[in-house]
Amino acid sequence: MSYIFCLMGKSSSGKDTVYRRLLADTQLGLHRLVTGTTRPIREGEQNGEEYYFYTDEQFRQLQADGRIIECRSYDTVHGIWNYFTVAHEHLDVAHLDYLTINTLEAYEKLRDYFGADRLIPLYLEVDDGLRLQRALDRERAQLRPRYKELCRRFLADDEDFSAANLERAGIQQTFQNVVLDETVAQMAVYIRNIQNR
């Protein structure tokens, strides 16, 4: 059986870095399942790497075509931003293992769509103070920092990833992202054990 490993965690918990490191591990043989968004691209991001970036019009067309597997809409300080997973024709979930970054809500919808036996959650945890510092450092590096949106996301994470929500979603395995190399190594072992069962 093939699997979709769903990497989750609060904002600035290191998901993007862990994601890149796991994809680079050739022994794992993971493929990208990149989600889409209508939010503006950030400095340093590339289309098709962190996200596929769509216009609002393109997003509406994907909806009209019935190609949206799951979608979350956020009323940000800059307007509505949509985050979603598109049913791409090149996805081969019957034969290939995928890695995606997503929210808890999206994980549950993907699990319902692809099946609970195929969706494997990978939840990253980081101290809130460290996360906030990382988020501020990243935002300062932007051409147009969006501090209000940073604060909104940071506060929303407490609700989105509450202990009750994690329990409801059946998230039991968590990884403390204190030392990056150790975290990635632990996750790689966990993934290999799943793949070999």
mmCIF file of C-alpha atoms in Angstrom, residues 6-114:
data_model
loop_
_atom_site.group_PDB
_atom_site.id
_atom_site.type_symbol
_atom_site.label_atom_id
_atom_site.label_comp_id
_atom_site.label_asym_id
_atom_site.label_seq_id
_atom_site.Cartn_x
_atom_site.Cartn_y
_atom_site.Cartn_z
ATOM 1 C CA CYS A 6 0.640 14.726 6.199
ATOM 2 C CA LEU A 7 3.038 17.084 7.977
ATOM 3 C CA MET A 8 1.284 19.453 10.372
ATOM 4 C CA GLY A 9 2.107 21.947 13.061
ATOM 5 C CA LYS A 10 1.502 25.486 14.170
ATOM 6 C CA SER A 11 2.930 28.351 12.141
ATOM 7 C CA SER A 12 6.741 28.664 12.286
ATOM 8 C CA SER A 13 7.162 25.182 13.745
ATOM 9 C CA GLY A 14 9.655 24.295 11.003
ATOM 10 C CA LYS A 15 7.330 22.457 8.633
ATOM 11 C CA ASP A 16 8.882 23.794 5.416
ATOM 12 C CA THR A 17 12.419 22.887 6.483
ATOM 13 C CA VAL A 18 11.444 19.406 7.693
ATOM 14 C CA TYR A 19 9.422 18.894 4.506
ATOM 15 C CA ARG A 20 12.418 19.690 2.284
ATOM 16 C CA ARG A 21 14.725 17.445 4.316
ATOM 17 C CA LEU A 22 12.343 14.484 4.197
ATOM 18 C CA LEU A 23 11.821 14.886 0.451
ATOM 19 C CA ALA A 24 15.600 14.946 -0.042
ATOM 20 C CA ASP A 25 15.962 11.572 1.737
ATOM 21 C CA THR A 26 16.100 9.253 -1.286
ATOM 22 C CA GLN A 27 15.628 6.168 0.912
ATOM 23 C CA LEU A 28 12.119 7.377 1.729
ATOM 24 C CA GLY A 29 11.176 7.907 -1.924
ATOM 25 C CA LEU A 30 8.562 10.529 -1.074
ATOM 26 C CA HIS A 31 6.879 12.660 -3.735
ATOM 27 C CA ARG A 32 5.477 16.159 -3.298
ATOM 28 C CA LEU A 33 1.771 16.658 -2.842
ATOM 29 C CA VAL A 34 1.782 20.444 -3.070
ATOM 30 C CA THR A 35 -1.346 22.292 -2.034
ATOM 31 C CA GLY A 36 -2.716 25.475 -3.563
ATOM 32 C CA THR A 37 -3.446 28.935 -2.232
ATOM 33 C CA THR A 38 -4.790 32.273 -3.354
ATOM 34 C CA ARG A 39 -2.630 34.205 -0.908
ATOM 35 C CA PRO A 40 0.176 36.358 -2.332
ATOM 36 C CA ILE A 41 3.524 34.692 -2.866
ATOM 37 C CA ARG A 42 6.125 35.627 -0.231
ATOM 38 C CA GLU A 43 9.653 36.765 -0.871
ATOM 39 C CA GLY A 44 11.797 33.690 -1.531
ATOM 40 C CA GLU A 45 8.909 31.349 -2.352
ATOM 41 C CA GLN A 46 8.587 29.611 -5.715
ATOM 42 C CA ASN A 47 5.393 28.489 -7.417
ATOM 43 C CA GLY A 48 5.077 24.717 -7.091
ATOM 44 C CA GLU A 49 7.491 24.476 -4.153
ATOM 45 C CA GLU A 50 5.750 25.704 -0.990
ATOM 46 C CA TYR A 51 2.386 26.081 -2.758
ATOM 47 C CA TYR A 52 0.835 26.413 -6.167
ATOM 48 C CA PHE A 53 -0.262 30.037 -6.274
ATOM 49 C CA TYR A 54 -3.621 30.668 -7.953
ATOM 50 C CA THR A 55 -5.654 33.764 -8.661
ATOM 51 C CA ASP A 56 -9.167 33.972 -7.223
ATOM 52 C CA GLU A 57 -10.517 33.413 -10.740
ATOM 53 C CA GLN A 58 -8.421 30.270 -11.252
ATOM 54 C CA PHE A 59 -9.572 28.973 -7.865
ATOM 55 C CA ARG A 60 -13.241 29.491 -8.785
ATOM 56 C CA GLN A 61 -12.666 27.613 -12.044
ATOM 57 C CA LEU A 62 -11.120 24.664 -10.187
ATOM 58 C CA GLN A 63 -14.180 24.623 -7.922
ATOM 59 C CA ALA A 64 -16.514 24.738 -10.925
ATOM 60 C CA ASP A 65 -14.601 21.828 -12.481
ATOM 61 C CA GLY A 66 -15.003 19.763 -9.271
ATOM 62 C CA ARG A 67 -11.240 19.447 -8.795
ATOM 63 C CA ILE A 68 -10.993 20.728 -5.200
ATOM 64 C CA ILE A 69 -10.548 17.863 -2.708
ATOM 65 C CA GLU A 70 -10.561 20.101 0.362
ATOM 66 C CA CYS A 71 -10.516 23.836 0.988
ATOM 67 C CA ARG A 72 -10.023 26.179 3.919
ATOM 68 C CA SER A 73 -10.811 29.884 3.667
ATOM 69 C CA TYR A 74 -9.362 32.439 6.066
ATOM 70 C CA ASP A 75 -10.619 35.971 6.547
ATOM 71 C CA THR A 76 -7.227 37.642 6.929
ATOM 72 C CA VAL A 77 -6.424 41.284 7.473
ATOM 73 C CA HIS A 78 -5.740 41.361 3.699
ATOM 74 C CA GLY A 79 -8.993 39.722 2.606
ATOM 75 C CA ILE A 80 -10.024 36.112 2.016
ATOM 76 C CA TRP A 81 -7.165 33.671 1.396
ATOM 77 C CA ASN A 82 -7.997 30.136 0.297
ATOM 78 C CA TYR A 83 -5.807 27.084 0.904
ATOM 79 C CA PHE A 84 -6.794 23.882 -0.869
ATOM 80 C CA THR A 85 -5.787 20.539 -2.350
ATOM 81 C CA VAL A 86 -6.387 19.983 -6.044
ATOM 82 C CA ALA A 87 -7.096 16.583 -7.582
ATOM 83 C CA HIS A 88 -4.284 16.593 -10.137
ATOM 84 C CA GLU A 89 -4.343 14.018 -12.904
ATOM 85 C CA HIS A 90 -0.688 13.139 -12.216
ATOM 86 C CA LEU A 91 -1.336 12.002 -8.621
ATOM 87 C CA ASP A 92 -0.670 8.257 -8.372
ATOM 88 C CA VAL A 93 -1.724 7.472 -4.818
ATOM 89 C CA ALA A 94 -2.121 3.792 -5.686
ATOM 90 C CA HIS A 95 1.625 3.357 -6.263
ATOM 91 C CA LEU A 96 3.586 6.321 -4.862
ATOM 92 C CA ASP A 97 4.139 7.669 -1.356
ATOM 93 C CA TYR A 98 3.508 11.400 -0.965
ATOM 94 C CA LEU A 99 4.402 14.070 1.558
ATOM 95 C CA THR A 100 2.268 17.158 2.055
ATOM 96 C CA ILE A 101 2.108 20.059 4.491
ATOM 97 C CA ASN A 102 -1.362 20.799 5.745
ATOM 98 C CA THR A 103 -3.604 21.876 8.589
ATOM 99 C CA LEU A 104 -5.426 19.591 10.964
ATOM 100 C CA GLU A 105 -8.724 20.393 9.249
ATOM 101 C CA ALA A 106 -7.256 19.560 5.845
ATOM 102 C CA TYR A 107 -5.744 16.339 7.201
ATOM 103 C CA GLU A 108 -9.197 15.191 8.313
ATOM 104 C CA LYS A 109 -10.734 15.987 4.916
ATOM 105 C CA LEU A 110 -7.906 14.259 3.042
ATOM 106 C CA ARG A 111 -8.277 11.261 5.348
ATOM 107 C CA ASP A 112 -11.978 11.110 4.502
ATOM 108 C CA TYR A 113 -11.202 11.408 0.776
ATOM 109 C CA PHE A 114 -8.262 8.987 0.475
#
